[in-house]
PDB file of C-alpha atoms in Angstrom:
ATOM      1  CA  UNK A   1     166.429-103.195  42.806  1.00 73.00           C
ATOM      2  CA  UNK A   2     164.056-106.230  42.732  1.00 83.00           C
ATOM      3  CA  UNK A   3     164.239-108.797  39.694  1.00 85.00           C
ATOM      4  CA  UNK A   4     161.042-109.063  37.816  1.00 86.00           C
ATOM      5  CA  UNK A   5     159.839-112.756  37.806  1.00 88.00           C
ATOM      6  CA  UNK A   6     156.584-113.475  35.951  1.00 90.00           C
ATOM      7  CA  UNK A   7     154.390-116.512  37.135  1.00 92.00           C
ATOM      8  CA  UNK A   8     151.970-118.463  34.924  1.00 91.00           C
ATOM      9  CA  UNK A   9     150.085-120.608  37.418  1.00 91.00           C
ATOM     10  CA  UNK A  10     146.909-121.747  38.095  1.00 89.00           C
ATOM     11  CA  UNK A  11     146.508-120.937  41.684  1.00 89.00           C
ATOM     12  CA  UNK A  12     148.506-118.878  44.275  1.00 91.00           C
ATOM     13  CA  UNK A  13     150.100-121.830  46.276  1.00 92.00           C
ATOM     14  CA  UNK A  14     153.376-121.301  44.081  1.00 93.00           C
ATOM     15  CA  UNK A  15     153.502-117.556  44.509  1.00 93.00           C
ATOM     16  CA  UNK A  16     153.310-117.951  48.556  1.00 93.00           C
ATOM     17  CA  UNK A  17     155.798-120.594  48.266  1.00 94.00           C
ATOM     18  CA  UNK A  18     158.435-117.994  46.439  1.00 93.00           C
ATOM     19  CA  UNK A  19     157.744-115.346  49.156  1.00 92.00           C
ATOM     20  CA  UNK A  20     158.542-117.928  51.787  1.00 93.00           C
ATOM     21  CA  UNK A  21     161.668-118.826  50.021  1.00 92.00           C
ATOM     22  CA  UNK A  22     162.586-115.307  49.015  1.00 91.00           C
ATOM     23  CA  UNK A  23     163.575-114.152  52.341  1.00 88.00           C
ATOM     24  CA  UNK A  24     165.806-111.166  51.418  1.00 88.00           C
ATOM     25  CA  UNK A  25     162.921-109.959  48.826  1.00 89.00           C
ATOM     26  CA  UNK A  26     164.746-110.154  45.654  1.00 90.00           C
ATOM     27  CA  UNK A  27     161.823-110.962  43.085  1.00 91.00           C
ATOM     28  CA  UNK A  28     158.898-108.624  42.129  1.00 91.00           C
ATOM     29  CA  UNK A  29     156.495-111.281  41.087  1.00 91.00           C
ATOM     30  CA  UNK A  30     153.705-110.681  38.460  1.00 90.00           C
ATOM     31  CA  UNK A  31     151.217-113.464  37.651  1.00 91.00           C
ATOM     32  CA  UNK A  32     149.818-114.363  34.025  1.00 89.00           C
ATOM     33  CA  UNK A  33     146.855-116.814  33.026  1.00 82.00           C
ATOM     34  CA  UNK A  34     149.010-117.789  29.488  1.00 81.00           C
ATOM     35  CA  UNK A  35     152.267-117.895  28.497  1.00 79.00           C
ATOM     36  CA  UNK A  36     151.620-115.536  25.639  1.00 78.00           C
ATOM     37  CA  UNK A  37     150.290-112.786  27.666  1.00 79.00           C
ATOM     38  CA  UNK A  38     153.294-112.576  29.889  1.00 78.00           C
ATOM     39  CA  UNK A  39     155.152-112.823  27.110  1.00 75.00           C
ATOM     40  CA  UNK A  40     153.787-109.733  25.509  1.00 75.00           C
ATOM     41  CA  UNK A  41     154.100-107.911  28.576  1.00 74.00           C
ATOM     42  CA  UNK A  42     157.696-108.886  28.680  1.00 65.00           C
ATOM     43  CA  UNK A  43     158.742-107.725  25.410  1.00 65.00           C
ATOM     44  CA  UNK A  44     157.514-104.174  26.629  1.00 63.00           C
ATOM     45  CA  UNK A  45     160.486-103.555  28.598  1.00 59.00           C
ATOM     46  CA  UNK A  46     163.657-104.355  26.646  1.00 56.00           C
ATOM     47  CA  UNK A  47     166.270-103.601  29.701  1.00 54.00           C
ATOM     48  CA  UNK A  48     165.164-106.453  32.076  1.00 56.00           C
ATOM     49  CA  UNK A  49     165.598-110.091  31.581  1.00 61.00           C
ATOM     50  CA  UNK A  50     162.398-111.935  31.595  1.00 73.00           C
ATOM     51  CA  UNK A  51     162.206-114.782  33.663  1.00 84.00           C
ATOM     52  CA  UNK A  52     159.226-116.894  33.765  1.00 88.00           C
ATOM     53  CA  UNK A  53     158.249-119.659  36.053  1.00 91.00           C
ATOM     54  CA  UNK A  54     155.308-121.744  34.415  1.00 90.00           C
ATOM     55  CA  UNK A  55     153.334-124.520  36.130  1.00 92.00           C
ATOM     56  CA  UNK A  56     152.509-127.383  33.685  1.00 89.00           C
ATOM     57  CA  UNK A  57     150.903-130.500  33.650  1.00 88.00           C
ATOM     58  CA  UNK A  58     151.052-133.299  31.539  1.00 84.00           C
ATOM     59  CA  UNK A  59     148.816-131.957  28.826  1.00 86.00           C
ATOM     60  CA  UNK A  60     150.546-128.533  28.704  1.00 83.00           C
ATOM     61  CA  UNK A  61     154.172-130.151  28.192  1.00 82.00           C
ATOM     62  CA  UNK A  62     152.474-132.394  25.523  1.00 80.00           C
ATOM     63  CA  UNK A  63     150.939-129.487  23.775  1.00 81.00           C
ATOM     64  CA  UNK A  64     153.748-127.216  23.918  1.00 76.00           C
ATOM     65  CA  UNK A  65     156.073-129.760  22.921  1.00 75.00           C
ATOM     66  CA  UNK A  66     153.983-130.476  19.258  1.00 76.00           C
ATOM     67  CA  UNK A  67     153.458-126.857  18.660  1.00 74.00           C
ATOM     68  CA  UNK A  68     157.166-126.421  19.055  1.00 64.00           C
ATOM     69  CA  UNK A  69     158.727-128.593  16.844  1.00 53.00           C
ATOM     70  CA  UNK A  70     161.304-126.039  16.040  1.00 45.00           C
ATOM     71  CA  UNK A  71     162.285-125.857  19.270  1.00 43.00           C
ATOM     72  CA  UNK A  72     162.353-121.996  19.689  1.00 50.00           C
ATOM     73  CA  UNK A  73     158.804-121.195  21.452  1.00 51.00           C
ATOM     74  CA  UNK A  74     160.242-118.108  23.471  1.00 56.00           C
ATOM     75  CA  UNK A  75     162.262-115.400  22.512  1.00 54.00           C
ATOM     76  CA  UNK A  76     166.161-115.323  23.522  1.00 49.00           C
ATOM     77  CA  UNK A  77     165.837-112.313  25.866  1.00 53.00           C
ATOM     78  CA  UNK A  78     163.093-114.630  28.110  1.00 65.00           C
ATOM     79  CA  UNK A  79     164.105-117.479  29.945  1.00 81.00           C
ATOM     80  CA  UNK A  80     161.229-120.219  31.225  1.00 85.00           C
ATOM     81  CA  UNK A  81     161.471-122.360  34.356  1.00 90.00           C
ATOM     82  CA  UNK A  82     159.015-125.058  34.421  1.00 91.00           C
ATOM     83  CA  UNK A  83     156.761-126.215  37.512  1.00 92.00           C
ATOM     84  CA  UNK A  84     155.866-129.922  36.769  1.00 92.00           C
ATOM     85  CA  UNK A  85     154.341-131.234  40.074  1.00 92.00           C
ATOM     86  CA  UNK A  86     153.294-134.415  38.162  1.00 91.00           C
ATOM     87  CA  UNK A  87     157.014-135.298  37.663  1.00 90.00           C
ATOM     88  CA  UNK A  88     157.462-136.767  40.678  1.00 88.00           C
ATOM     89  CA  UNK A  89     154.968-139.480  40.151  1.00 91.00           C
ATOM     90  CA  UNK A  90     156.668-140.422  36.491  1.00 91.00           C
ATOM     91  CA  UNK A  91     159.138-143.508  36.214  1.00 92.00           C
ATOM     92  CA  UNK A  92     162.636-142.144  36.700  1.00 92.00           C
ATOM     93  CA  UNK A  93     162.840-143.099  32.695  1.00 92.00           C
ATOM     94  CA  UNK A  94     159.832-141.090  32.050  1.00 91.00           C
ATOM     95  CA  UNK A  95     160.976-137.910  34.275  1.00 88.00           C
ATOM     96  CA  UNK A  96     164.502-137.883  32.390  1.00 90.00           C
ATOM     97  CA  UNK A  97     162.654-137.848  29.267  1.00 89.00           C
ATOM     98  CA  UNK A  98     160.285-135.255  29.927  1.00 87.00           C
ATOM     99  CA  UNK A  99     162.786-133.224  31.395  1.00 86.00           C
ATOM    100  CA  UNK A 100     165.452-133.909  28.321  1.00 87.00           C
ATOM    101  CA  UNK A 101     162.336-132.599  26.162  1.00 84.00           C
ATOM    102  CA  UNK A 102     161.777-129.678  28.062  1.00 83.00           C
ATOM    103  CA  UNK A 103     165.293-128.502  27.882  1.00 81.00           C
ATOM    104  CA  UNK A 104     165.404-129.042  23.950  1.00 78.00           C
ATOM    105  CA  UNK A 105     162.668-126.056  24.474  1.00 76.00           C
ATOM    106  CA  UNK A 106     165.505-124.024  26.054  1.00 77.00           C
ATOM    107  CA  UNK A 107     163.994-124.113  29.459  1.00 84.00           C
ATOM    108  CA  UNK A 108     166.587-123.040  32.304  1.00 86.00           C
ATOM    109  CA  UNK A 109     165.230-125.957  34.555  1.00 88.00           C
ATOM    110  CA  UNK A 110     162.451-128.128  35.779  1.00 90.00           C
ATOM    111  CA  UNK A 111     161.581-128.794  39.257  1.00 92.00           C
ATOM    112  CA  UNK A 112     158.676-130.700  40.558  1.00 92.00           C
ATOM    113  CA  UNK A 113     158.503-129.993  44.370  1.00 92.00           C
ATOM    114  CA  UNK A 114     158.029-126.670  46.357  1.00 92.00           C
ATOM    115  CA  UNK A 115     161.176-127.653  48.168  1.00 93.00           C
ATOM    116  CA  UNK A 116     163.353-127.124  45.294  1.00 93.00           C
ATOM    117  CA  UNK A 117     162.373-123.773  45.127  1.00 92.00           C
ATOM    118  CA  UNK A 118     165.283-122.091  47.083  1.00 92.00           C
ATOM    119  CA  UNK A 119     167.806-123.620  44.678  1.00 92.00           C
ATOM    120  CA  UNK A 120     165.221-122.598  41.663  1.00 92.00           C
ATOM    121  CA  UNK A 121     165.442-119.166  42.990  1.00 92.00           C
ATOM    122  CA  UNK A 122     169.170-118.946  43.083  1.00 91.00           C
ATOM    123  CA  UNK A 123     169.210-120.324  39.234  1.00 88.00           C
ATOM    124  CA  UNK A 124     166.955-117.254  38.204  1.00 88.00           C
ATOM    125  CA  UNK A 125     169.008-114.728  40.210  1.00 87.00           C
ATOM    126  CA  UNK A 126     172.080-115.959  38.930  1.00 86.00           C
ATOM    127  CA  UNK A 127     170.541-115.587  35.226  1.00 82.00           C
ATOM    128  CA  UNK A 128     169.071-112.294  35.987  1.00 79.00           C
ATOM    129  CA  UNK A 129     172.429-110.609  37.281  1.00 76.00           C
ATOM    130  CA  UNK A 130     174.311-111.837  34.283  1.00 75.00           C
ATOM    131  CA  UNK A 131     172.389-109.514  32.650  1.00 64.00           C
ATOM    132  CA  UNK A 132     172.202-106.726  34.776  1.00 56.00           C
ATOM    133  CA  UNK A 133     173.969-103.595  33.391  1.00 55.00           C
ATOM    134  CA  UNK A 134     176.754-102.114  35.792  1.00 54.00           C
ATOM    135  CA  UNK A 135     175.764 -98.188  37.057  1.00 65.00           C
ATOM    136  CA  UNK A 136     179.358 -97.219  36.541  1.00 68.00           C
ATOM    137  CA  UNK A 137     181.396 -97.446  33.469  1.00 72.00           C
ATOM    138  CA  UNK A 138     183.705-100.210  33.216  1.00 70.00           C
ATOM    139  CA  UNK A 139     186.431 -97.705  33.216  1.00 78.00           C
ATOM    140  CA  UNK A 140     185.141 -96.581  36.818  1.00 77.00           C
ATOM    141  CA  UNK A 141     184.172-100.036  38.153  1.00 75.00           C
ATOM    142  CA  UNK A 142     188.345-100.984  37.194  1.00 78.00           C
ATOM    143  CA  UNK A 143     189.762 -97.604  38.830  1.00 79.00           C
ATOM    144  CA  UNK A 144     187.747 -98.412  42.090  1.00 78.00           C
ATOM    145  CA  UNK A 145     189.334-101.747  42.550  1.00 80.00           C
ATOM    146  CA  UNK A 146     193.094-100.348  42.287  1.00 78.00           C
ATOM    147  CA  UNK A 147     194.883-100.933  45.617  1.00 79.00           C
ATOM    148  CA  UNK A 148     195.833 -97.288  46.073  1.00 76.00           C
ATOM    149  CA  UNK A 149     191.933 -96.223  45.876  1.00 64.00           C
ATOM    150  CA  UNK A 150     191.013 -98.082  49.624  1.00 58.00           C
TER     151      UNK A 150
END
């Protein structure tokens, strides 16, 4: 079963990069134009974890930080990954300041280059696997692992 992955991106470049990096086709990508619309769509399906990758520039980050002074911008059931291509143009001190501010918003991770995408997708897969419900009852899973069942 593919993992739903919501993307809020201005163009298809990141989508193409994810398709290339996702060799095992583990993610089902849905593109949105706004974060609010993606969150509304994600709230309709309560069973699946909502993983969102949003591409922000400096203006978007400043706007988001200004609007969310309580550091709780998205529901707990949704998790956000930020693709910030301009980060590599910042000084190391500025970059760490931006990363820290974004992590205060309960963002899973921040990345700035498409070559980081495989590790970001591993993080997304790990997060999604944490919240999958087992198909069998826990007693059946334990029973199946007993040595005499092999």
